[in-house]
């Protein structure tokens, strides 16, 4: 049986490695920006950031948020997940999602949602293999003020 993947809560000192991985996700951000975001997010009880560690650094991270929505009530949503290109298909993503599942249960919640961009075709079967079911397709609109 393979050894369990080392997972832990994200630390402020992980900023550079998280930035490196986030760039692979298609969202380049300088480590200083990631550090500032981690400083703000990791103190929030409603926010969860977990990292997977490898021999040479981080091999993945996941973030989830517990929100109260007027139309749905309480809901946990995976808001970010990336596995290093060199570590994909090795169980890292599955382990990170399992960490969110445990966090969700610890909060007395039973439902997890995740949004996956239509261009991330490889992620769709990944989530389906983990038991997620596609519930809708939507457009995202944004505007700069």
PDB file of C-alpha atoms in Angstrom:
ATOM      1  CA  UNK A   1       0.000   0.000   0.000  1.00  0.00           C
ATOM      2  CA  UNK A   2       1.474   3.429  -0.935  1.00  0.00           C
ATOM      3  CA  UNK A   3       2.529   5.792   1.821  1.00  0.00           C
ATOM      4  CA  UNK A   4      -0.027   8.568   2.492  1.00  0.00           C
ATOM      5  CA  UNK A   5       0.713  11.850   0.782  1.00  0.00           C
ATOM      6  CA  UNK A   6       1.947  14.522   3.220  1.00  0.00           C
ATOM      7  CA  UNK A   7      -0.781  17.178   3.451  1.00  0.00           C
ATOM      8  CA  UNK A   8      -0.864  20.202   5.731  1.00  0.00           C
ATOM      9  CA  UNK A   9      -2.433  23.616   6.094  1.00  0.00           C
ATOM     10  CA  UNK A  10      -0.858  26.265   3.907  1.00  0.00           C
ATOM     11  CA  UNK A  11       1.657  28.573   5.544  1.00  0.00           C
ATOM     12  CA  UNK A  12       2.543  32.145   4.652  1.00  0.00           C
ATOM     13  CA  UNK A  13       6.025  30.854   3.805  1.00  0.00           C
ATOM     14  CA  UNK A  14       4.459  28.712   1.032  1.00  0.00           C
ATOM     15  CA  UNK A  15       3.681  31.818  -1.026  1.00  0.00           C
ATOM     16  CA  UNK A  16       6.431  31.366  -3.630  1.00  0.00           C
ATOM     17  CA  UNK A  17       5.591  27.701  -4.206  1.00  0.00           C
ATOM     18  CA  UNK A  18       1.861  28.421  -4.368  1.00  0.00           C
ATOM     19  CA  UNK A  19       2.596  31.193  -6.887  1.00  0.00           C
ATOM     20  CA  UNK A  20       4.626  28.735  -8.989  1.00  0.00           C
ATOM     21  CA  UNK A  21       1.748  26.261  -9.026  1.00  0.00           C
ATOM     22  CA  UNK A  22      -0.881  28.944  -9.592  1.00  0.00           C
ATOM     23  CA  UNK A  23       0.975  29.999 -12.738  1.00  0.00           C
ATOM     24  CA  UNK A  24       0.559  26.415 -14.025  1.00  0.00           C
ATOM     25  CA  UNK A  25      -3.179  26.857 -13.464  1.00  0.00           C
ATOM     26  CA  UNK A  26      -3.065  29.888 -15.773  1.00  0.00           C
ATOM     27  CA  UNK A  27      -3.236  32.614 -13.123  1.00  0.00           C
ATOM     28  CA  UNK A  28       0.262  34.079 -12.794  1.00  0.00           C
ATOM     29  CA  UNK A  29       0.629  36.059  -9.586  1.00  0.00           C
ATOM     30  CA  UNK A  30       3.788  37.320  -7.928  1.00  0.00           C
ATOM     31  CA  UNK A  31       4.696  35.596  -4.651  1.00  0.00           C
ATOM     32  CA  UNK A  32       4.119  38.880  -2.794  1.00  0.00           C
ATOM     33  CA  UNK A  33       0.483  38.947  -3.957  1.00  0.00           C
ATOM     34  CA  UNK A  34      -0.010  35.312  -2.944  1.00  0.00           C
ATOM     35  CA  UNK A  35       1.572  36.084   0.438  1.00  0.00           C
ATOM     36  CA  UNK A  36      -0.867  38.973   0.999  1.00  0.00           C
ATOM     37  CA  UNK A  37      -3.827  36.790   0.046  1.00  0.00           C
ATOM     38  CA  UNK A  38      -2.662  33.973   2.326  1.00  0.00           C
ATOM     39  CA  UNK A  39      -2.298  36.447   5.206  1.00  0.00           C
ATOM     40  CA  UNK A  40      -5.905  37.520   4.728  1.00  0.00           C
ATOM     41  CA  UNK A  41      -7.438  34.124   3.970  1.00  0.00           C
ATOM     42  CA  UNK A  42      -5.715  31.756   6.378  1.00  0.00           C
ATOM     43  CA  UNK A  43      -7.097  33.622   9.399  1.00  0.00           C
ATOM     44  CA  UNK A  44     -10.691  33.155   8.225  1.00  0.00           C
ATOM     45  CA  UNK A  45     -12.567  30.249   9.789  1.00  0.00           C
ATOM     46  CA  UNK A  46     -14.639  29.914   6.590  1.00  0.00           C
ATOM     47  CA  UNK A  47     -11.603  29.418   4.352  1.00  0.00           C
ATOM     48  CA  UNK A  48      -9.482  26.276   3.954  1.00  0.00           C
ATOM     49  CA  UNK A  49      -6.124  26.093   2.184  1.00  0.00           C
ATOM     50  CA  UNK A  50      -4.239  22.815   2.145  1.00  0.00           C
ATOM     51  CA  UNK A  51      -0.984  21.894   0.417  1.00  0.00           C
ATOM     52  CA  UNK A  52       0.571  18.610  -0.638  1.00  0.00           C
ATOM     53  CA  UNK A  53       4.303  18.371  -0.102  1.00  0.00           C
ATOM     54  CA  UNK A  54       6.858  16.460  -2.108  1.00  0.00           C
ATOM     55  CA  UNK A  55      10.589  15.923  -1.857  1.00  0.00           C
ATOM     56  CA  UNK A  56      11.445  19.168  -3.639  1.00  0.00           C
ATOM     57  CA  UNK A  57       8.576  21.426  -2.544  1.00  0.00           C
ATOM     58  CA  UNK A  58       4.839  21.679  -2.956  1.00  0.00           C
ATOM     59  CA  UNK A  59       3.178  19.390  -5.465  1.00  0.00           C
ATOM     60  CA  UNK A  60      -0.321  20.811  -5.141  1.00  0.00           C
ATOM     61  CA  UNK A  61      -2.754  22.997  -3.279  1.00  0.00           C
ATOM     62  CA  UNK A  62      -6.491  23.232  -2.779  1.00  0.00           C
ATOM     63  CA  UNK A  63      -8.676  25.996  -1.407  1.00  0.00           C
ATOM     64  CA  UNK A  64     -12.290  25.787  -0.265  1.00  0.00           C
ATOM     65  CA  UNK A  65     -14.751  28.211   1.191  1.00  0.00           C
ATOM     66  CA  UNK A  66     -17.759  27.668   3.435  1.00  0.00           C
ATOM     67  CA  UNK A  67     -20.358  30.237   2.448  1.00  0.00           C
ATOM     68  CA  UNK A  68     -23.872  31.120   3.401  1.00  0.00           C
ATOM     69  CA  UNK A  69     -25.865  31.907   0.258  1.00  0.00           C
ATOM     70  CA  UNK A  70     -29.322  33.368   0.382  1.00  0.00           C
ATOM     71  CA  UNK A  71     -30.654  30.989  -2.270  1.00  0.00           C
ATOM     72  CA  UNK A  72     -28.884  27.767  -1.158  1.00  0.00           C
ATOM     73  CA  UNK A  73     -28.045  28.175   2.492  1.00  0.00           C
ATOM     74  CA  UNK A  74     -24.726  26.778   3.710  1.00  0.00           C
ATOM     75  CA  UNK A  75     -22.432  25.494   1.010  1.00  0.00           C
ATOM     76  CA  UNK A  76     -18.779  24.469   0.733  1.00  0.00           C
ATOM     77  CA  UNK A  77     -17.142  25.158  -2.598  1.00  0.00           C
ATOM     78  CA  UNK A  78     -13.727  24.174  -3.854  1.00  0.00           C
ATOM     79  CA  UNK A  79     -12.476  27.499  -5.195  1.00  0.00           C
ATOM     80  CA  UNK A  80      -9.032  26.421  -6.384  1.00  0.00           C
ATOM     81  CA  UNK A  81      -7.097  23.227  -7.039  1.00  0.00           C
ATOM     82  CA  UNK A  82      -3.820  22.700  -8.825  1.00  0.00           C
ATOM     83  CA  UNK A  83      -1.408  19.790  -8.977  1.00  0.00           C
ATOM     84  CA  UNK A  84       2.114  20.272 -10.304  1.00  0.00           C
ATOM     85  CA  UNK A  85       2.374  19.169 -13.924  1.00  0.00           C
ATOM     86  CA  UNK A  86       5.063  16.643 -12.951  1.00  0.00           C
ATOM     87  CA  UNK A  87       2.859  15.070 -10.240  1.00  0.00           C
ATOM     88  CA  UNK A  88      -0.447  14.770 -12.062  1.00  0.00           C
ATOM     89  CA  UNK A  89      -2.267  11.433 -12.218  1.00  0.00           C
ATOM     90  CA  UNK A  90      -0.498  10.251  -9.083  1.00  0.00           C
ATOM     91  CA  UNK A  91      -3.263  10.707  -6.510  1.00  0.00           C
ATOM     92  CA  UNK A  92      -2.343  14.227  -5.343  1.00  0.00           C
ATOM     93  CA  UNK A  93      -5.593  15.810  -6.501  1.00  0.00           C
ATOM     94  CA  UNK A  94      -7.662  12.992  -5.014  1.00  0.00           C
ATOM     95  CA  UNK A  95      -5.876  13.405  -1.658  1.00  0.00           C
ATOM     96  CA  UNK A  96      -6.431  17.164  -1.685  1.00  0.00           C
ATOM     97  CA  UNK A  97     -10.145  16.755  -2.446  1.00  0.00           C
ATOM     98  CA  UNK A  98     -10.355  14.203   0.395  1.00  0.00           C
ATOM     99  CA  UNK A  99      -8.885  16.854   2.719  1.00  0.00           C
ATOM    100  CA  UNK A 100     -11.671  19.247   1.716  1.00  0.00           C
ATOM    101  CA  UNK A 101     -14.217  16.484   2.283  1.00  0.00           C
ATOM    102  CA  UNK A 102     -12.896  15.964   5.822  1.00  0.00           C
ATOM    103  CA  UNK A 103     -12.961  19.729   6.477  1.00  0.00           C
ATOM    104  CA  UNK A 104     -16.518  19.892   5.119  1.00  0.00           C
ATOM    105  CA  UNK A 105     -17.685  17.086   7.414  1.00  0.00           C
ATOM    106  CA  UNK A 106     -15.938  18.734  10.389  1.00  0.00           C
ATOM    107  CA  UNK A 107     -18.095  21.808   9.756  1.00  0.00           C
ATOM    108  CA  UNK A 108     -21.283  19.723   9.816  1.00  0.00           C
ATOM    109  CA  UNK A 109     -21.773  20.077   6.070  1.00  0.00           C
ATOM    110  CA  UNK A 110     -22.505  17.359   3.532  1.00  0.00           C
ATOM    111  CA  UNK A 111     -22.407  19.078   0.149  1.00  0.00           C
ATOM    112  CA  UNK A 112     -19.368  20.245  -1.836  1.00  0.00           C
ATOM    113  CA  UNK A 113     -19.515  22.138  -5.114  1.00  0.00           C
ATOM    114  CA  UNK A 114     -16.755  22.891  -7.579  1.00  0.00           C
ATOM    115  CA  UNK A 115     -16.678  24.919 -10.772  1.00  0.00           C
ATOM    116  CA  UNK A 116     -14.449  23.811 -13.620  1.00  0.00           C
ATOM    117  CA  UNK A 117     -13.741  25.914 -16.676  1.00  0.00           C
ATOM    118  CA  UNK A 118     -14.927  24.294 -19.910  1.00  0.00           C
ATOM    119  CA  UNK A 119     -11.382  24.556 -21.312  1.00  0.00           C
ATOM    120  CA  UNK A 120     -10.031  22.353 -18.479  1.00  0.00           C
ATOM    121  CA  UNK A 121     -11.256  19.200 -20.161  1.00  0.00           C
ATOM    122  CA  UNK A 122      -8.951  16.893 -18.180  1.00  0.00           C
ATOM    123  CA  UNK A 123     -10.451  18.060 -14.892  1.00  0.00           C
ATOM    124  CA  UNK A 124     -14.029  17.120 -15.783  1.00  0.00           C
ATOM    125  CA  UNK A 125     -13.536  13.329 -15.721  1.00  0.00           C
ATOM    126  CA  UNK A 126     -11.344  13.742 -12.609  1.00  0.00           C
ATOM    127  CA  UNK A 127     -14.218  15.291 -10.656  1.00  0.00           C
ATOM    128  CA  UNK A 128     -16.698  12.776 -12.068  1.00  0.00           C
ATOM    129  CA  UNK A 129     -14.474   9.870 -10.935  1.00  0.00           C
ATOM    130  CA  UNK A 130     -14.606  11.374  -7.434  1.00  0.00           C
ATOM    131  CA  UNK A 131     -18.408  11.318  -7.489  1.00  0.00           C
ATOM    132  CA  UNK A 132     -19.128  14.911  -8.481  1.00  0.00           C
ATOM    133  CA  UNK A 133     -22.040  15.313 -10.876  1.00  0.00           C
ATOM    134  CA  UNK A 134     -22.397  18.153 -13.348  1.00  0.00           C
ATOM    135  CA  UNK A 135     -25.374  20.172 -12.186  1.00  0.00           C
ATOM    136  CA  UNK A 136     -25.299  23.128 -14.555  1.00  0.00           C
ATOM    137  CA  UNK A 137     -23.386  25.085 -17.154  1.00  0.00           C
ATOM    138  CA  UNK A 138     -23.114  28.814 -16.810  1.00  0.00           C
ATOM    139  CA  UNK A 139     -21.497  31.902 -18.238  1.00  0.00           C
ATOM    140  CA  UNK A 140     -19.318  34.112 -16.062  1.00  0.00           C
ATOM    141  CA  UNK A 141     -19.454  37.835 -16.668  1.00  0.00           C
ATOM    142  CA  UNK A 142     -17.037  40.368 -15.263  1.00  0.00           C
ATOM    143  CA  UNK A 143     -16.573  44.084 -15.480  1.00  0.00           C
ATOM    144  CA  UNK A 144     -13.824  46.407 -14.370  1.00  0.00           C
ATOM    145  CA  UNK A 145     -14.951  49.489 -12.476  1.00  0.00           C
TER     146      UNK A 145
END
